[in-house]
Coordinates of C-alpha atoms in Angstrom, one line a residue:
M18 CA 1.0 10.9 -16.1
D19 CA 0.6 14.5 -15.1
E20 CA -3.2 14.3 -15.8
R21 CA -3.5 12.0 -12.8
V22 CA -2.5 14.8 -10.4
S23 CA -5.3 17.0 -9.0
A24 CA -5.8 19.6 -6.3
R25 CA -7.8 17.0 -4.4
G26 CA -4.9 14.6 -4.4
A27 CA -2.2 17.1 -3.5
G28 CA -2.8 17.3 0.2
R29 CA -1.3 15.4 3.1
I30 CA 0.2 12.5 1.1
G31 CA 1.7 14.8 -1.5
S32 CA 3.6 16.7 1.1
R33 CA 4.9 13.4 2.6
L34 CA 6.3 11.7 -0.5
A35 CA 8.7 14.4 -1.6
A36 CA 11.2 11.8 -2.8
L37 CA 8.9 10.7 -5.6
P38 CA 8.1 12.2 -8.9
V39 CA 5.1 14.5 -8.6
A40 CA 2.9 12.2 -10.7
V41 CA 3.1 9.5 -8.1
R42 CA 3.5 11.7 -5.1
A43 CA 0.1 13.3 -5.2
P44 CA -2.2 11.2 -7.3
A45 CA -5.8 11.9 -8.1
R46 CA -6.5 8.2 -7.5
T47 CA -4.9 5.1 -5.9
L48 CA -1.8 4.1 -7.9
V49 CA -1.1 0.7 -9.4
M50 CA 2.3 -0.8 -8.7
G51 CA 3.2 -3.6 -11.2
V52 CA 5.3 -6.5 -9.9
V53 CA 8.4 -7.5 -11.8
N54 CA 9.8 -10.7 -10.4
V55 CA 13.4 -11.5 -11.4
T56 CA 13.3 -14.8 -9.6
P57 CA 13.1 -18.5 -10.7
D58 CA 10.8 -19.5 -7.8
S59 CA 8.1 -16.8 -7.5
F60 CA 4.9 -18.2 -6.2
S61 CA 2.9 -16.3 -8.8
D62 CA 4.7 -16.7 -12.1
G63 CA 7.3 -19.5 -11.5
G64 CA 10.2 -17.6 -13.1
R65 CA 8.6 -16.6 -16.4
W66 CA 10.7 -13.4 -16.6
F67 CA 13.8 -14.5 -14.8
D68 CA 16.4 -13.2 -17.2
A69 CA 17.0 -9.4 -17.4
A70 CA 15.7 -9.0 -20.9
G71 CA 12.5 -10.8 -20.2
A72 CA 12.0 -8.8 -16.9
V73 CA 12.5 -5.5 -18.7
E74 CA 10.0 -6.6 -21.4
R75 CA 7.5 -7.6 -18.7
G76 CA 7.9 -4.2 -17.0
L77 CA 7.3 -2.3 -20.2
S78 CA 4.3 -4.4 -20.8
L79 CA 2.9 -3.5 -17.4
L80 CA 3.5 0.2 -18.1
D81 CA 1.6 -0.1 -21.4
E82 CA -1.3 -1.6 -19.4
G83 CA -1.4 1.3 -17.1
A84 CA 1.0 0.6 -14.2
D85 CA 2.1 3.8 -12.5
L86 CA 5.3 2.4 -11.0
L87 CA 7.2 -0.9 -11.1
D88 CA 8.5 -3.0 -8.2
V89 CA 11.5 -5.0 -9.1
G90 CA 12.5 -7.8 -6.8
G91 CA 15.2 -10.5 -7.0
E92 CA 14.4 -12.7 -4.0
S93 CA 11.2 -14.6 -3.5
T94 CA 9.3 -14.1 -0.3
R95 CA 6.8 -16.9 -0.9
P96 CA 6.1 -19.0 2.2
G97 CA 9.0 -21.4 2.8
A98 CA 11.4 -19.7 0.3
A99 CA 15.1 -19.8 1.1
R100 CA 17.3 -16.7 0.9
V101 CA 19.6 -16.1 -2.0
P102 CA 23.1 -14.8 -1.7
V103 CA 23.4 -11.0 -1.8
E104 CA 25.6 -11.2 -4.9
E105 CA 22.9 -13.1 -6.8
E106 CA 20.2 -10.7 -5.7
L107 CA 22.3 -7.7 -7.0
A108 CA 23.0 -9.5 -10.3
R109 CA 19.3 -10.1 -10.8
V110 CA 18.0 -6.7 -9.8
L111 CA 20.4 -4.0 -10.8
P112 CA 20.4 -4.4 -14.6
V113 CA 16.6 -4.5 -14.7
V114 CA 16.3 -1.4 -12.5
E115 CA 18.8 0.5 -14.6
Q116 CA 17.1 -0.4 -17.9
L117 CA 13.5 0.3 -16.7
V118 CA 14.6 3.7 -15.4
A119 CA 16.2 4.4 -18.8
H120 CA 12.8 3.8 -20.4
G121 CA 11.3 6.4 -18.1
A122 CA 9.7 4.1 -15.5
V123 CA 9.2 5.1 -11.9
V124 CA 11.0 2.1 -10.2
S125 CA 10.8 0.6 -6.8
V126 CA 13.2 -2.0 -5.5
D127 CA 11.8 -4.9 -3.5
T128 CA 14.5 -5.9 -1.1
T129 CA 15.3 -6.4 2.6
R130 CA 19.0 -5.8 2.1
A131 CA 20.5 -2.3 2.6
V132 CA 23.3 -2.9 0.1
V133 CA 20.8 -3.9 -2.6
A134 CA 18.6 -0.9 -1.8
A135 CA 21.6 1.5 -1.9
Q136 CA 22.8 0.3 -5.3
A137 CA 19.4 0.2 -6.8
V138 CA 18.8 3.8 -5.7
D139 CA 22.1 4.8 -7.2
R140 CA 20.8 3.4 -10.5
G141 CA 17.6 5.4 -10.4
A142 CA 15.1 3.6 -8.1
V143 CA 13.1 6.1 -6.1
L144 CA 11.4 3.8 -3.6
V145 CA 12.6 0.9 -1.5
N146 CA 9.9 -1.7 -0.8
D147 CA 11.2 -3.6 2.3
V148 CA 8.9 -6.4 3.4
S149 CA 10.7 -6.6 6.7
G150 CA 10.2 -2.9 7.6
G151 CA 13.9 -2.7 8.4
L152 CA 14.0 -5.7 10.8
A153 CA 16.0 -8.0 8.4
D154 CA 18.9 -5.6 8.0
P155 CA 19.8 -3.0 10.7
D156 CA 21.6 -0.9 8.1
M157 CA 18.5 -0.3 6.0
A158 CA 17.3 2.7 8.0
S159 CA 20.6 4.5 7.6
V160 CA 20.6 3.9 3.9
V161 CA 17.1 5.3 3.5
A162 CA 18.0 8.3 5.6
R163 CA 21.2 8.9 3.5
T164 CA 19.7 8.4 0.1
G165 CA 16.4 10.2 0.8
A166 CA 14.5 7.6 -1.1
A167 CA 10.8 6.9 -0.3
Y168 CA 10.5 3.7 1.8
V169 CA 7.8 1.2 2.3
A170 CA 7.9 -0.3 5.8
M171 CA 5.8 -3.5 5.8
H172 CA 4.5 -5.3 8.9
W173 CA 6.7 -8.4 9.3
R174 CA 7.5 -11.0 11.9
G175 CA 10.1 -13.2 10.3
H176 CA 11.6 -14.5 7.0
A177 CA 9.6 -16.6 4.6
D178 CA 10.8 -19.9 6.0
V179 CA 9.4 -19.2 9.5
M180 CA 6.7 -16.5 9.1
D181 CA 3.7 -18.8 9.2
A182 CA 4.6 -19.8 12.8
H183 CA 4.1 -16.1 13.8
D184 CA 0.4 -15.9 12.8
A185 CA -0.8 -15.4 16.4
Y186 CA -2.7 -12.3 17.3
D187 CA -5.2 -11.3 20.0
D188 CA -6.2 -8.3 17.9
V189 CA -4.5 -8.3 14.5
V190 CA -5.5 -4.7 13.6
A191 CA -4.3 -3.2 16.9
E192 CA -1.1 -5.2 16.9
V193 CA -0.2 -4.5 13.3
R194 CA -0.7 -0.8 13.8
R195 CA 1.3 -0.8 17.0
E196 CA 4.2 -2.8 15.4
L197 CA 4.2 -0.5 12.4
A198 CA 4.4 2.5 14.7
Q199 CA 7.4 0.9 16.4
R200 CA 9.1 0.7 13.0
V201 CA 8.4 4.3 12.3
A202 CA 10.0 5.3 15.6
V203 CA 13.2 3.3 14.7
L204 CA 13.3 5.0 11.2
R205 CA 12.9 8.4 12.8
D206 CA 15.8 7.7 15.2
A207 CA 18.0 6.8 12.2
G208 CA 17.2 10.1 10.5
V209 CA 14.5 9.0 8.1
R210 CA 11.9 11.8 7.6
D211 CA 8.2 11.1 7.9
E212 CA 7.7 12.3 4.3
Q213 CA 9.7 9.4 3.1
V214 CA 7.6 6.7 4.7
V215 CA 4.8 4.5 3.3
L216 CA 3.2 1.8 5.5
D217 CA 2.1 -1.7 4.4
P218 CA 0.0 -4.0 6.7
G219 CA 1.8 -7.0 5.2
L220 CA -1.1 -9.2 4.0
G221 CA 0.0 -12.8 3.8
F222 CA 3.2 -12.3 5.9
A223 CA 2.7 -14.0 9.3
K224 CA -1.0 -14.0 8.3
T225 CA -1.9 -17.3 6.7
G226 CA -5.6 -16.9 6.2
E227 CA -8.3 -15.2 8.4
S228 CA -5.9 -12.7 9.9
N229 CA -5.9 -10.8 6.6
W230 CA -9.5 -9.9 6.4
P231 CA -9.8 -7.7 9.5
L232 CA -6.8 -5.7 8.2
L233 CA -8.7 -5.1 4.9
A234 CA -11.9 -4.2 6.7
H235 CA -10.0 -1.6 8.9
L236 CA -7.9 0.0 6.1
P237 CA -9.5 3.4 6.8
E238 CA -8.1 3.3 10.3
L239 CA -4.6 2.6 8.9
V240 CA -5.0 5.4 6.3
A241 CA -6.2 7.7 9.1
D242 CA -2.9 7.2 10.9
G243 CA -1.5 9.7 8.4
Y244 CA 1.0 7.8 6.3
P245 CA 0.5 6.7 2.7
V246 CA -0.6 3.0 2.6
L247 CA 0.5 0.3 0.2
V248 CA -1.7 -2.8 0.0
G249 CA -0.3 -6.0 -1.5
A250 CA -3.1 -8.6 -1.7
S251 CA -2.3 -9.8 -5.2
R252 CA -2.7 -13.6 -5.7
K253 CA -2.1 -14.2 -2.0
R254 CA -3.0 -17.5 -0.3
F255 CA -6.0 -16.1 1.5
L256 CA -7.6 -15.3 -1.9
G257 CA -6.8 -18.8 -3.1
H258 CA -8.7 -20.2 -0.1
L259 CA -11.6 -17.8 -0.7
M260 CA -11.9 -18.9 -4.4
A261 CA -11.4 -22.6 -3.6
G262 CA -13.1 -25.2 -5.8
P263 CA -15.9 -27.5 -4.7
D264 CA -13.4 -30.0 -3.3
G265 CA -11.8 -27.3 -1.2
T266 CA -8.6 -27.1 -3.3
P267 CA -7.4 -23.5 -3.3
A268 CA -7.5 -21.6 -6.6
P269 CA -4.0 -21.4 -8.2
P270 CA -2.3 -18.0 -8.2
A271 CA -3.2 -17.1 -11.8
A272 CA -6.9 -17.8 -11.0
R273 CA -6.9 -15.2 -8.2
D274 CA -6.7 -12.1 -10.3
D275 CA -10.4 -11.4 -10.3
A276 CA -10.4 -11.5 -6.5
T277 CA -7.3 -9.3 -6.5
A278 CA -9.1 -6.7 -8.6
A279 CA -12.0 -6.7 -6.1
V280 CA -9.7 -6.1 -3.2
T281 CA -8.1 -3.3 -5.3
A282 CA -11.4 -1.6 -5.7
L283 CA -12.2 -1.8 -2.0
A284 CA -8.7 -0.7 -0.9
A285 CA -8.9 2.3 -3.3
A286 CA -12.3 3.2 -1.9
A287 CA -10.7 3.2 1.5
G288 CA -8.1 5.7 0.3
V289 CA -4.9 3.8 0.1
W290 CA -2.0 5.3 -1.8
A291 CA -1.2 2.3 -4.0
V292 CA -1.9 -1.4 -4.6
R293 CA 0.8 -3.8 -5.6
V294 CA -0.4 -6.3 -8.2
H295 CA 0.9 -8.9 -10.7
E296 CA -1.7 -8.1 -13.4
V297 CA -2.4 -4.4 -13.7
R298 CA -5.2 -4.0 -16.3
A299 CA -8.1 -4.9 -14.1
S300 CA -6.7 -3.1 -11.1
V301 CA -6.3 0.1 -13.2
A302 CA -10.0 -0.1 -14.0
A303 CA -10.8 -0.8 -10.4
V304 CA -9.0 2.2 -9.0
R305 CA -10.6 4.5 -11.5
V306 CA -14.1 3.2 -10.5
A307 CA -13.2 3.7 -6.9
A308 CA -11.9 7.3 -7.5
R309 CA -15.2 8.3 -9.2
W310 CA -17.1 6.6 -6.4
R311 CA -15.2 8.6 -3.7
D312 CA -15.7 11.8 -5.7
A313 CA -19.4 11.2 -5.9
Q314 CA -19.6 10.5 -2.2
Q315 CA -17.8 13.7 -1.4
D316 CA -20.0 15.7 -3.8
V317 CA -23.1 14.3 -2.2
A318 CA -21.8 15.0 1.3
G319 CA -20.8 18.5 0.3
R320 CA -24.2 19.3 -1.1
A321 CA -25.9 17.9 2.0
T322 CA -23.7 20.1 4.2
A323 CA -24.4 23.2 2.0
G324 CA -28.1 22.4 2.0
R325 CA -28.3 22.3 5.8
A326 CA -26.4 25.6 6.1
T327 CA -28.7 27.2 3.6
A328 CA -31.8 25.9 5.5
E329 CA -30.5 27.3 8.8
Q330 CA -29.9 30.7 7.2
T331 CA -33.3 31.0 5.7
T332 CA -35.5 29.4 8.3
G333 CA -33.8 30.6 11.5
P334 CA -33.0 28.5 14.5
T335 CA -33.5 24.8 14.4
T336 CA -36.2 23.1 16.5
Q337 CA -33.6 22.3 19.2
D338 CA -32.5 26.0 19.2
A339 CA -36.1 27.1 19.5
T340 CA -36.8 24.7 22.3
T341 CA -33.7 25.8 24.2
R342 CA -34.7 29.5 23.8
H343 CA -38.2 28.8 25.0
A344 CA -36.9 27.0 28.1
T345 CA -34.5 29.8 28.8
T346 CA -37.2 32.5 28.4
G347 CA -39.6 30.5 30.7
A348 CA -36.9 30.2 33.3
A349 CA -36.4 34.0 33.2
R350 CA -40.1 34.5 33.6
E351 CA -40.2 32.2 36.6
G352 CA -37.3 34.2 38.1
A353 CA -39.1 37.5 37.5
R354 CA -42.1 36.2 39.5

C-alpha cells in the first residue's frame, strides 16, 4: 500500500492521523473503507456474513478488491433497529477484528460503546468509528484519549429507533457543522488530540431524504474545516429513493451500488479522506478517477498561475497598473501647475 502515499497527500491530514499506519494516514487519493457487518439484521446484506468465519472471509475478499481498511461492526444501525446486549456485540466483533488484524488488515471498529472500542483496540483495531460521535456513551471520549486510537465522530441525533424523528433542520449544512464542532470541543476536553479526529456528516442518520443532498453538495466546506472527512453514503435510503422504479418503489439496497460509486467519485473530488462502502470495486475505480481529475485541475491551475507571472515579468505592468501610474503622474502634473 505504500505506493498510495505521495508528497501531495502528506500534508495537513497526514499530520493529524498519527494513530494510523502511514499508508492510510497520508493517502495520495481518497481511501475506500470496506464494511464488514457481523449482524443478522443489516439493512444491506441481511446477515450474509454473520458468523466470524464468514465475516473474516468477507473482509479478506474486500481487501482483495482494493479496500484500504475494513470497518467491523456488530450492531445494526438501520432505521428502527433495536440495540443488542453489549456481551453479544463483543462476541460478534472481537474475534473478527483479531483475525483480520492477524491477516494484516487495517481495521476499524464500528461501535458506540466505549467498552467495545477499548477491547477492539486492544486486539489491534486502530480506528473507532462511532456513529454517535460520543453521545451514546459518555465514557467513549476517555477511552479514545487513553488508547490514542483514531476516532470518527459522526453527526448524530439519536439511536436508530428514534433518529428519523430528528430530521428537522433550518439549515442542515450549518447545523451539522456546528454540532460536529461541539463534539470536537467535548473530545478535546476529555484529552483527545485533534490529530486523532475524523468527522462524518452522518448521511442517513436523522436525515431521511432531502437533507442528505445539501451535505454532499457542501462537502468542500466540511473538508475546509480542517479535519479528515469520512463519507458513508453506501446503499442509503436516499439513494434508493433517487433510483426508484416507475411506480415509485425505492430501489433495494443491492441495486444502489452504482449510485454509491457516483457519490464516491464526487466525494473524492471534493477531497474527503475516505468513503465507507459495502461493495468496494467500483468505488476503488471511482476514487482513482477522482484523484487523476484533481491532479489535472491542479496542474492546469498551476500552469495558468505560472503563465500569468511570466507575462507580467516580460511585458511590464498590467493595464490596471499602467492606468494607475498615468493617473498618478497626471495628478502630479496638476499639482506642479
